[in-house]
Amino acid sequence: MEKEKKRQVIAIIITVVLSIISLGVAFAVFSGTLNINGTATVDTIKWDMYFTTANDGEKPSESTTIPSGNIQISNIDPNVTPTVTATGSMVATTLTWDAIFRTPGDRVMYTVYVKNGGTFNAKVTDVNMPIPTCTIKTGTAQQEAETRVCGHIHYGLYNDTAGSSAVAVDQTIPAGTTKAYYLIAWLDTNWAQDGSDLPTETVKTNQISATVSFGQN
Amino acid sequence: MEKKRGVTIAVVAALVIAVISLGVAFAAFSTTLNINGTATVQATKWDIYFSNSAYSSQSSSKPSSSTPIASITPSNGAGFTTTASGTGNITSATTIEWSASFKTAGDRVTYAFYVVNDGDFNATLDSTGTSGLTQVGVTNFTCTAEGGQTGAEESVCAHIHYGIYTDSAGTTPLQTGTSLNAHSSNQYYLVAWLDNSYGGNDGQSLAPVDVTTATITTTLAYTQSSSAVSNN
C-alpha cells in the first residue's frame, strides 16, 4: 500500500515536472523575432560665401589678382581720356583694391563675383561703405587741401555697371549660384574751372574698410 | 514606477531641448565679406598763360608781374616807310594790353608772344568762350574822334583791322580747336594795321583829328582736351 502510494506520488511529481518542462518547452517553441531595419542619413550641408574672379569660379585659397579684363577704366566725361592706374586682388572673403586718379572724372570699375557655394540660400544682411578719409598732414593749408581733395573721392558696390543700383540689404544669392557685383570708384568733376583747387601734393585715402554681410535667407 | 516616470520625462525634455538647439544653430550662419581699398589723387596742375618765352621744363616763363611784350615790330604793308608805333604789356599772366598808333596807309604793328601750357592736361582752344580772333573796324569795334567830331571816326574806323595769327606775316589766322599740349607752348602774333586804302588816292578821307578805337577785346578760352594727360 505504502509502496503503491509512493509510486503514485512519484508519478504525479514526474508528471507535474514533465508538464512544467513541457510548458517551458511549449513557451520556448512559441516565439518569433520582429526585426526593424532602417537607415538614417544626414545630408551634406554647407554654408560658404566667398569672392571669386569668374562666374561659378573657384574659391581663391590664396591672394589672386583680379584679371585685367575685370578692371575697366574710363572718365565720366566721354571727351576726356582716363588716366587711371588700378589694381586689385582677392582671397576667400577679402577683396583688396587700389586706384590712382589724375584727372577729374577718372573712374575705375572692378567686376567681381560672390559665390554662394553652400546649400542654403543667402541674402545681404548688412552693407557698410564708410566715407573715405585721408591722412591729414600738419599745417592748416595742407589739411584744408587734403580734406577738400578727399571729398572728391567716391566709391560703392553695385549690381550694375552704370552704378545706379547699389547692393542693398535683402538682395539674395540662391544656393549654388554666383552673382556679379561692380566695385566702382571715381574722382568727381566738381572742381574749380580754373584748376585752382587741384591738389599740389598727392593725396591718398586711408584704407577704406567696407563690408558686405550675408546671412541665411 | 514614479522614478521610472521621472526618468522618462527627463529624457523627453532633453530631446526637446536638443531639437530646439539644433534649430537655433541653423539660423546663426553668416559671412562678412571684406572690401579693403585705397584711392590716390596725384598732384596735378592746370596752368595756361601768356609769356615772352617758350615753355621750358627747366624754369617757369610765367610773368610774375606786368612785363613789356618783348617783340613789337612796326612795318608798312603798302611799301611806305612805316610811321607805326606800338606798346604792349603782359599785365598779368592771362592778360595782354596793347596800343598801336598809325599815320600812313599800310602801317602795321606785330606783337609776338607765347601761350604756355605749364599744366599736366592737354588743352584745346575752345570755340565756346573764344571770341574776337580777327576783327575788322566798324564791324567789330567802334571809334571815337578827338573833339567829338562826327563822321571822321566812322570812315577811319573802317580801315583799322586786327587779328591773332600763327605766322608773323599774318596770313594764317588762329582757329578754335587748335591744340596746346601739356608742358608746351605755341607762338602767336597779334597784328594790327591800317589798310592800304586808307585816305584814298586824293587824301580827302584822311582823318583831320585823331581817331581812337574803343578797347578791342579778344578772348582765348582753353579747355581740357580729350587727348591723354601728360605724364611729365
Short mmCIF file of C-alpha atoms in Angstrom, two decimals:
data_model
loop_
_atom_site.label_atom_id
_atom_site.label_comp_id
_atom_site.label_asym_id
_atom_site.label_seq_id
_atom_site.Cartn_x
_atom_site.Cartn_y
_atom_site.Cartn_z
CA MET A 1 0.00 0.00 0.00
CA GLU A 2 2.73 2.33 1.06
CA LYS A 3 4.81 1.37 -1.93
CA GLU A 4 1.92 1.94 -4.31
CA LYS A 5 1.14 5.30 -2.75
CA LYS A 6 4.76 6.37 -3.01
CA ARG A 7 4.82 5.20 -6.62
CA GLN A 8 1.73 7.31 -7.37
CA VAL A 9 3.22 10.37 -5.75
CA ILE A 10 6.41 9.99 -7.69
CA ALA A 11 4.41 9.51 -10.88
CA ILE A 12 2.41 12.64 -10.06
CA ILE A 13 5.57 14.63 -9.37
CA ILE A 14 7.18 13.38 -12.53
CA THR A 15 4.01 14.23 -14.40
CA VAL A 16 3.96 17.68 -12.87
CA VAL A 17 7.64 18.14 -13.67
CA LEU A 18 7.08 16.86 -17.19
CA SER A 19 4.14 19.25 -17.51
CA ILE A 20 6.22 22.12 -16.30
CA ILE A 21 9.07 21.16 -18.63
CA SER A 22 6.56 20.75 -21.43
CA LEU A 23 5.07 24.04 -20.56
CA GLY A 24 8.54 25.53 -20.65
CA VAL A 25 9.18 23.74 -23.94
CA ALA A 26 5.82 24.91 -25.19
CA PHE A 27 6.78 28.56 -24.29
CA ALA A 28 10.20 28.12 -25.97
CA VAL A 29 8.61 26.91 -29.21
CA PHE A 30 6.03 29.74 -29.35
CA SER A 31 8.27 32.74 -30.17
CA GLY A 32 9.22 34.91 -33.05
CA THR A 33 11.60 37.79 -33.64
CA LEU A 34 10.37 41.01 -35.13
CA ASN A 35 13.07 42.87 -36.96
CA ILE A 36 13.04 46.54 -37.65
CA ASN A 37 15.67 47.52 -40.16
CA GLY A 38 16.24 51.10 -41.25
CA THR A 39 18.85 53.73 -42.15
CA ALA A 40 19.22 57.40 -41.24
CA THR A 41 21.11 59.83 -43.43
CA VAL A 42 22.47 63.25 -42.55
CA ASP A 43 22.55 65.25 -45.80
CA THR A 44 25.67 67.24 -46.55
CA ILE A 45 25.03 70.87 -45.67
CA LYS A 46 27.34 73.74 -46.15
CA TRP A 47 27.45 77.48 -45.65
CA ASP A 48 30.11 79.07 -47.85
CA MET A 49 30.10 82.60 -49.23
CA TYR A 50 33.21 83.92 -50.94
CA PHE A 51 34.66 86.19 -53.59
CA THR A 52 35.74 84.73 -56.90
CA THR A 53 37.08 86.11 -60.14
CA ALA A 54 34.60 84.48 -62.51
CA ASN A 55 31.05 83.29 -62.72
CA ASP A 56 30.91 79.95 -60.88
CA GLY A 57 34.60 80.37 -60.18
CA GLU A 58 36.69 78.55 -57.64
CA LYS A 59 37.28 79.85 -54.19
CA PRO A 60 40.65 81.57 -54.13
CA SER A 61 42.67 79.93 -51.42
CA GLU A 62 45.48 82.43 -51.75
CA SER A 63 45.73 86.01 -52.95
CA THR A 64 44.51 86.10 -56.54
CA THR A 65 44.94 89.08 -58.81
CA ILE A 66 41.77 90.44 -60.34
CA PRO A 67 42.21 89.87 -64.08
CA SER A 68 42.80 92.97 -66.16
CA GLY A 69 39.69 92.13 -68.15
CA ASN A 70 37.70 92.63 -64.96
CA ILE A 71 39.04 96.16 -64.46
CA GLN A 72 37.63 98.92 -66.68
CA ILE A 73 38.86 102.48 -66.56
CA SER A 74 37.01 105.45 -68.00
CA ASN A 75 36.28 109.11 -67.44
CA ILE A 76 32.89 110.49 -66.56
CA ASP A 77 33.38 112.95 -69.44
CA PRO A 78 33.48 110.81 -72.58
CA ASN A 79 35.59 113.50 -74.27
CA VAL A 80 38.41 113.12 -71.76
CA THR A 81 40.92 110.27 -71.85
CA PRO A 82 41.07 108.49 -68.48
CA THR A 83 44.32 108.47 -66.55
CA VAL A 84 43.68 105.77 -64.00
CA THR A 85 46.00 103.13 -62.63
CA ALA A 86 44.08 100.40 -60.87
CA THR A 87 44.90 97.03 -59.34
CA GLY A 88 43.03 94.52 -57.22
CA SER A 89 43.20 91.07 -55.67
CA MET A 90 41.07 88.71 -53.62
CA VAL A 91 41.32 85.74 -51.33
CA ALA A 92 38.26 83.92 -49.98
CA THR A 93 36.31 86.63 -48.17
CA THR A 94 38.57 89.63 -48.70
CA LEU A 95 38.78 91.86 -51.76
CA THR A 96 41.59 94.42 -51.95
CA TRP A 97 41.74 97.29 -54.44
CA ASP A 98 43.86 100.33 -55.20
CA ALA A 99 43.22 103.15 -57.68
CA ILE A 100 45.27 106.17 -58.67
CA PHE A 101 43.47 109.10 -60.29
CA ARG A 102 44.97 112.09 -62.09
CA THR A 103 42.13 113.71 -63.99
CA PRO A 104 38.79 114.86 -62.58
CA GLY A 105 36.19 112.36 -63.68
CA ASP A 106 38.58 109.40 -63.63
CA ARG A 107 36.68 106.20 -62.88
CA VAL A 108 37.51 102.54 -62.33
CA MET A 109 35.13 99.59 -62.22
CA TYR A 110 36.09 96.18 -60.86
CA THR A 111 33.88 93.27 -61.86
CA VAL A 112 33.88 90.78 -59.00
CA TYR A 113 31.76 87.76 -58.21
CA VAL A 114 30.30 86.49 -54.96
CA LYS A 115 29.54 82.81 -54.96
CA ASN A 116 27.12 81.04 -52.67
CA GLY A 117 28.91 77.73 -52.52
CA GLY A 118 26.65 76.44 -49.78
CA THR A 119 23.36 74.63 -49.63
CA PHE A 120 21.42 77.50 -48.12
CA ASN A 121 20.01 80.48 -49.94
CA ALA A 122 21.69 83.67 -48.77
CA LYS A 123 20.71 87.28 -48.53
CA VAL A 124 22.52 90.52 -47.81
CA THR A 125 22.09 91.38 -44.17
CA ASP A 126 24.33 94.42 -43.93
CA VAL A 127 26.25 96.80 -46.20
CA ASN A 128 28.85 99.12 -44.72
CA MET A 129 30.55 101.59 -47.08
CA PRO A 130 32.37 104.20 -44.97
CA ILE A 131 33.19 107.60 -46.45
CA PRO A 132 36.88 107.79 -47.42
CA THR A 133 39.19 109.70 -45.13
CA CYS A 134 42.62 110.98 -45.99
CA THR A 135 45.79 111.33 -44.00
CA ILE A 136 45.98 114.86 -42.80
CA LYS A 137 49.39 116.42 -42.61
CA THR A 138 50.17 119.15 -40.21
CA GLY A 139 49.58 122.69 -41.35
CA THR A 140 46.28 124.40 -41.94
CA ALA A 141 46.68 124.85 -45.68
CA GLN A 142 47.62 121.24 -46.30
CA GLN A 143 44.87 120.00 -44.02
CA GLU A 144 42.33 122.04 -45.91
CA ALA A 145 43.67 120.83 -49.24
CA GLU A 146 43.60 117.19 -48.27
CA THR A 147 40.16 117.40 -46.75
CA ARG A 148 38.95 119.15 -49.87
CA VAL A 149 40.53 116.65 -52.23
CA CYS A 150 39.35 113.68 -50.18
CA GLY A 151 35.79 114.90 -50.60
CA HIS A 152 36.09 114.38 -54.34
CA ILE A 153 36.77 110.64 -54.00
CA HIS A 154 33.78 108.30 -54.11
CA TYR A 155 33.18 104.55 -54.34
CA GLY A 156 30.46 101.94 -53.96
CA LEU A 157 29.39 98.36 -54.66
CA TYR A 158 26.70 98.00 -57.30
CA ASN A 159 24.55 95.45 -59.06
CA ASP A 160 25.01 97.15 -62.42
CA THR A 161 27.86 98.61 -64.46
CA ALA A 162 26.24 102.04 -64.56
CA GLY A 163 26.45 102.29 -60.79
CA SER A 164 22.75 103.05 -60.41
CA SER A 165 21.70 100.09 -58.28
CA ALA A 166 23.66 99.78 -55.06
CA VAL A 167 23.99 96.45 -53.31
CA ALA A 168 21.42 96.54 -50.51
CA VAL A 169 20.01 94.52 -47.63
CA ASP A 170 17.69 91.63 -48.53
CA GLN A 171 19.11 91.11 -52.01
CA THR A 172 19.61 87.38 -52.43
CA ILE A 173 22.03 84.85 -53.84
CA PRO A 174 20.45 81.39 -54.17
CA ALA A 175 22.41 78.38 -53.06
CA GLY A 176 24.92 77.19 -55.58
CA THR A 177 24.83 80.36 -57.67
CA THR A 178 27.16 83.27 -58.34
CA LYS A 179 26.32 86.95 -58.52
CA ALA A 180 28.33 89.62 -60.27
CA TYR A 181 28.99 92.85 -58.40
CA TYR A 182 30.68 96.02 -59.57
CA LEU A 183 33.00 97.92 -57.29
CA ILE A 184 33.16 101.44 -58.74
CA ALA A 185 35.47 104.21 -57.55
CA TRP A 186 35.80 107.65 -59.10
CA LEU A 187 37.09 111.19 -58.79
CA ASP A 188 34.23 113.59 -59.34
CA THR A 189 34.26 116.59 -61.67
CA ASN A 190 33.23 119.22 -59.13
CA TRP A 191 36.48 121.17 -59.32
CA ALA A 192 37.10 124.87 -59.96
CA GLN A 193 37.16 125.53 -63.67
CA ASP A 194 40.48 127.31 -63.47
CA GLY A 195 42.07 124.35 -61.71
CA SER A 196 42.90 126.42 -58.67
CA ASP A 197 41.82 123.66 -56.25
CA LEU A 198 43.69 120.78 -57.86
CA PRO A 199 45.98 119.10 -55.34
CA THR A 200 49.52 120.42 -55.29
CA GLU A 201 50.62 117.30 -53.46
CA THR A 202 49.47 113.75 -53.88
CA VAL A 203 46.58 112.89 -51.58
CA LYS A 204 45.87 109.31 -50.60
CA THR A 205 42.96 107.91 -48.65
CA ASN A 206 43.43 105.89 -45.53
CA GLN A 207 42.45 102.27 -46.05
CA ILE A 208 38.75 102.12 -46.80
CA SER A 209 37.36 99.09 -44.96
CA ALA A 210 33.97 98.28 -46.39
CA THR A 211 31.96 95.13 -45.68
CA VAL A 212 29.01 93.24 -47.09
CA SER A 213 27.45 90.62 -44.84
CA PHE A 214 25.36 87.67 -45.92
CA GLY A 215 23.02 85.58 -43.82
CA GLN A 216 20.80 82.61 -44.45
CA ASN A 217 17.70 83.53 -46.39
CA MET B 1 7.13 53.46 -11.00
CA GLU B 2 7.36 57.14 -10.08
CA LYS B 3 11.10 57.03 -10.54
CA LYS B 4 10.65 55.46 -13.97
CA ARG B 5 8.20 58.19 -14.97
CA GLY B 6 10.63 60.84 -13.80
CA VAL B 7 13.41 59.41 -15.95
CA THR B 8 11.10 59.30 -18.96
CA ILE B 9 10.14 62.95 -18.56
CA ALA B 10 13.79 63.95 -18.26
CA VAL B 11 14.70 62.11 -21.45
CA VAL B 12 11.85 63.71 -23.38
CA ALA B 13 12.83 67.13 -22.12
CA ALA B 14 16.43 66.57 -23.15
CA LEU B 15 15.35 65.56 -26.66
CA VAL B 16 13.14 68.63 -26.99
CA ILE B 17 15.95 70.90 -25.86
CA ALA B 18 18.35 69.25 -28.31
CA VAL B 19 15.94 69.79 -31.22
CA ILE B 20 15.43 73.45 -30.32
CA SER B 21 19.20 73.99 -30.05
CA LEU B 22 19.69 72.41 -33.45
CA GLY B 23 17.18 74.88 -34.88
CA VAL B 24 18.96 77.84 -33.26
CA ALA B 25 22.37 76.70 -34.65
CA PHE B 26 20.98 76.77 -38.27
CA ALA B 27 19.81 80.45 -38.03
CA ALA B 28 23.33 81.67 -36.99
CA PHE B 29 25.03 81.04 -40.41
CA SER B 30 26.53 84.28 -41.71
CA THR B 31 29.60 85.55 -43.53
CA THR B 32 31.05 89.02 -43.80
CA LEU B 33 32.96 89.80 -46.99
CA ASN B 34 35.63 92.48 -46.59
CA ILE B 35 36.40 95.08 -49.25
CA ASN B 36 39.58 96.99 -48.43
CA GLY B 37 40.85 99.68 -50.76
CA THR B 38 42.72 102.92 -51.21
CA ALA B 39 42.36 105.73 -53.72
CA THR B 40 45.05 108.24 -54.58
CA VAL B 41 44.72 111.60 -56.30
CA GLN B 42 48.04 112.61 -57.78
CA ALA B 43 49.17 116.20 -57.71
CA THR B 44 48.27 117.89 -60.99
CA LYS B 45 48.11 121.40 -62.34
CA TRP B 46 46.09 123.40 -64.84
CA ASP B 47 48.10 126.45 -65.84
CA ILE B 48 47.93 128.33 -69.14
CA TYR B 49 49.34 131.84 -69.51
CA PHE B 50 50.93 134.42 -71.79
CA SER B 51 54.70 134.71 -71.90
CA ASN B 52 57.52 136.31 -73.85
CA SER B 53 59.28 132.93 -73.79
CA ALA B 54 58.55 129.44 -74.95
CA TYR B 55 57.83 126.69 -72.42
CA SER B 56 60.85 125.34 -70.61
CA SER B 57 60.93 122.36 -68.28
CA GLN B 58 63.90 123.92 -66.52
CA SER B 59 62.27 127.15 -65.44
CA SER B 60 58.92 128.79 -65.50
CA SER B 61 58.35 131.52 -68.05
CA LYS B 62 55.28 132.78 -66.27
CA PRO B 63 55.47 136.52 -65.73
CA SER B 64 55.14 137.35 -62.07
CA SER B 65 54.31 140.99 -62.71
CA SER B 66 53.49 143.31 -65.60
CA THR B 67 56.05 142.63 -68.32
CA PRO B 68 56.53 144.52 -71.62
CA ILE B 69 55.96 142.42 -74.71
CA ALA B 70 59.47 141.70 -75.89
CA SER B 71 58.81 141.56 -79.60
CA ILE B 72 56.94 144.51 -81.14
CA THR B 73 57.61 145.09 -84.83
CA PRO B 74 56.28 148.13 -86.74
CA SER B 75 56.11 147.81 -90.53
CA ASN B 76 54.16 149.00 -93.53
CA GLY B 77 52.30 146.74 -95.88
CA ALA B 78 51.91 149.31 -98.63
CA GLY B 79 55.58 149.71 -99.25
CA PHE B 80 55.86 153.01 -97.43
CA THR B 81 58.20 153.85 -94.65
CA THR B 82 56.35 152.88 -91.58
CA THR B 83 55.10 155.52 -89.24
CA ALA B 84 53.56 152.94 -86.94
CA SER B 85 54.44 152.50 -83.33
CA GLY B 86 53.17 150.24 -80.63
CA THR B 87 53.43 149.35 -76.99
CA GLY B 88 52.26 146.27 -75.18
CA ASN B 89 52.47 144.56 -71.85
CA ILE B 90 51.65 141.22 -70.40
CA THR B 91 49.96 142.86 -67.43
CA SER B 92 49.04 139.60 -65.74
CA ALA B 93 49.76 136.06 -66.75
CA THR B 94 46.44 135.90 -68.58
CA THR B 95 46.07 139.43 -69.94
CA ILE B 96 47.83 141.36 -72.70
CA GLU B 97 47.23 145.05 -73.18
CA TRP B 98 48.44 146.68 -76.35
CA SER B 99 48.27 150.00 -78.09
CA ALA B 100 49.20 150.89 -81.66
CA SER B 101 49.47 154.19 -83.46
CA PHE B 102 49.16 154.60 -87.26
CA LYS B 103 49.66 157.52 -89.58
CA THR B 104 50.28 156.08 -93.01
CA ALA B 105 48.10 153.74 -95.00
CA GLY B 106 49.56 150.27 -94.64
CA ASP B 107 51.04 150.96 -91.20
CA ARG B 108 51.20 147.78 -89.20
CA VAL B 109 52.35 146.59 -85.75
CA THR B 110 53.08 142.95 -84.99
CA TYR B 111 53.31 141.70 -81.41
CA ALA B 112 54.86 138.24 -80.89
CA PHE B 113 54.03 136.29 -77.77
CA TYR B 114 53.66 132.75 -76.48
CA VAL B 115 50.76 130.91 -74.94
CA VAL B 116 52.30 128.44 -72.49
CA ASN B 117 50.62 125.31 -71.12
CA ASP B 118 52.58 124.66 -67.94
CA GLY B 119 49.97 122.24 -66.58
CA ASP B 120 49.51 118.49 -66.72
CA PHE B 121 46.49 118.46 -69.01
CA ASN B 122 46.40 118.90 -72.75
CA ALA B 123 44.26 121.80 -73.84
CA THR B 124 42.28 122.98 -76.83
CA LEU B 125 41.28 126.47 -77.89
CA ASP B 126 37.58 126.14 -77.32
CA SER B 127 35.01 127.74 -79.60
CA THR B 128 32.88 128.29 -76.53
CA GLY B 129 34.32 131.35 -74.88
CA THR B 130 36.81 132.26 -77.58
CA SER B 131 35.99 135.46 -79.43
CA GLY B 132 37.47 138.29 -81.43
CA LEU B 133 40.27 136.33 -83.06
CA THR B 134 40.06 138.55 -86.13
CA GLN B 135 38.40 141.89 -86.08
CA VAL B 136 37.57 144.44 -88.72
CA GLY B 137 36.90 148.04 -87.88
CA VAL B 138 33.31 149.24 -87.58
CA THR B 139 32.09 145.68 -87.77
CA ASN B 140 33.63 144.63 -84.50
CA PHE B 141 34.59 147.81 -82.72
CA THR B 142 33.77 151.47 -82.63
CA CYS B 143 35.92 154.55 -82.84
CA THR B 144 35.90 157.97 -81.27
CA ALA B 145 37.18 161.08 -82.94
CA GLU B 146 39.13 163.62 -80.96
CA GLY B 147 36.97 166.54 -80.06
CA GLY B 148 33.88 164.53 -80.77
CA GLN B 149 33.89 165.19 -84.49
CA THR B 150 31.32 163.11 -86.17
CA GLY B 151 31.89 161.44 -89.47
CA ALA B 152 35.64 161.17 -89.23
CA GLU B 153 35.62 158.29 -86.83
CA GLU B 154 33.43 156.05 -88.90
CA SER B 155 35.33 156.49 -92.09
CA VAL B 156 38.67 155.91 -90.36
CA CYS B 157 37.46 153.06 -88.19
CA ALA B 158 36.58 151.01 -91.24
CA HIS B 159 40.27 150.95 -92.24
CA ILE B 160 41.55 149.55 -88.93
CA HIS B 161 42.00 145.80 -88.62
CA TYR B 162 43.31 143.36 -86.09
CA GLY B 163 43.82 139.63 -85.68
CA ILE B 164 45.67 136.77 -83.99
CA TYR B 165 47.79 134.71 -86.34
CA THR B 166 50.04 131.69 -86.20
CA ASP B 167 52.58 133.33 -88.52
CA SER B 168 54.33 136.70 -88.36
CA ALA B 169 53.11 137.62 -91.84
CA GLY B 170 49.55 137.48 -90.59
CA THR B 171 48.32 135.12 -93.27
CA THR B 172 47.12 132.20 -91.13
CA PRO B 173 44.51 133.14 -88.53
CA LEU B 174 44.45 131.25 -85.25
CA GLN B 175 41.49 128.84 -85.28
CA THR B 176 39.45 127.36 -82.47
CA GLY B 177 40.20 123.68 -81.97
CA THR B 178 43.94 124.34 -82.04
CA SER B 179 45.70 122.08 -79.55
CA LEU B 180 48.06 123.19 -76.85
CA ASN B 181 49.63 120.16 -75.24
CA ALA B 182 50.70 119.98 -71.64
CA HIS B 183 54.22 121.23 -70.96
CA SER B 184 54.48 123.04 -74.27
CA SER B 185 53.79 126.41 -75.84
CA ASN B 186 52.56 127.93 -79.10
CA GLN B 187 53.77 131.23 -80.51
CA TYR B 188 51.18 133.59 -81.88
CA TYR B 189 51.20 137.03 -83.48
CA LEU B 190 48.86 139.85 -82.72
CA VAL B 191 48.75 142.00 -85.86
CA ALA B 192 47.02 145.36 -86.06
CA TRP B 193 47.10 147.54 -89.16
CA LEU B 194 45.67 150.38 -91.14
CA ASP B 195 44.76 149.09 -94.53
CA ASN B 196 46.31 150.32 -97.78
CA SER B 197 43.16 152.04 -99.00
CA TYR B 198 43.05 154.46 -96.11
CA GLY B 199 42.93 158.04 -97.31
CA GLY B 200 42.09 157.14 -100.88
CA ASN B 201 44.06 158.43 -103.80
CA ASP B 202 43.34 162.06 -103.12
CA GLY B 203 43.79 162.02 -99.35
CA GLN B 204 40.43 163.64 -98.88
CA SER B 205 39.29 160.98 -96.43
CA LEU B 206 42.27 161.31 -94.17
CA ALA B 207 41.18 161.92 -90.61
CA PRO B 208 41.62 165.58 -89.62
CA VAL B 209 41.76 164.57 -85.96
CA ASP B 210 43.00 161.57 -84.03
CA VAL B 211 40.61 158.69 -84.17
CA THR B 212 40.87 156.08 -81.46
CA THR B 213 39.19 152.73 -81.29
CA ALA B 214 37.28 151.52 -78.30
CA THR B 215 39.02 148.72 -76.48
CA ILE B 216 39.33 145.79 -78.87
CA THR B 217 38.73 142.64 -76.86
CA THR B 218 39.90 139.19 -77.81
CA THR B 219 39.37 136.18 -75.57
CA LEU B 220 41.22 132.89 -75.87
CA ALA B 221 39.33 130.16 -73.98
CA TYR B 222 41.24 126.96 -73.36
CA THR B 223 39.62 123.77 -72.10
CA GLN B 224 40.92 120.36 -71.25
CA SER B 225 41.17 118.28 -74.37
CA SER B 226 40.35 114.61 -74.89
CA SER B 227 43.93 113.58 -75.54
CA ALA B 228 45.92 111.85 -72.84
CA VAL B 229 47.25 113.71 -69.86
CA SER B 230 50.95 114.33 -69.92
CA ASN B 231 52.94 112.14 -67.59
CA ASN B 232 55.76 114.66 -67.35
#
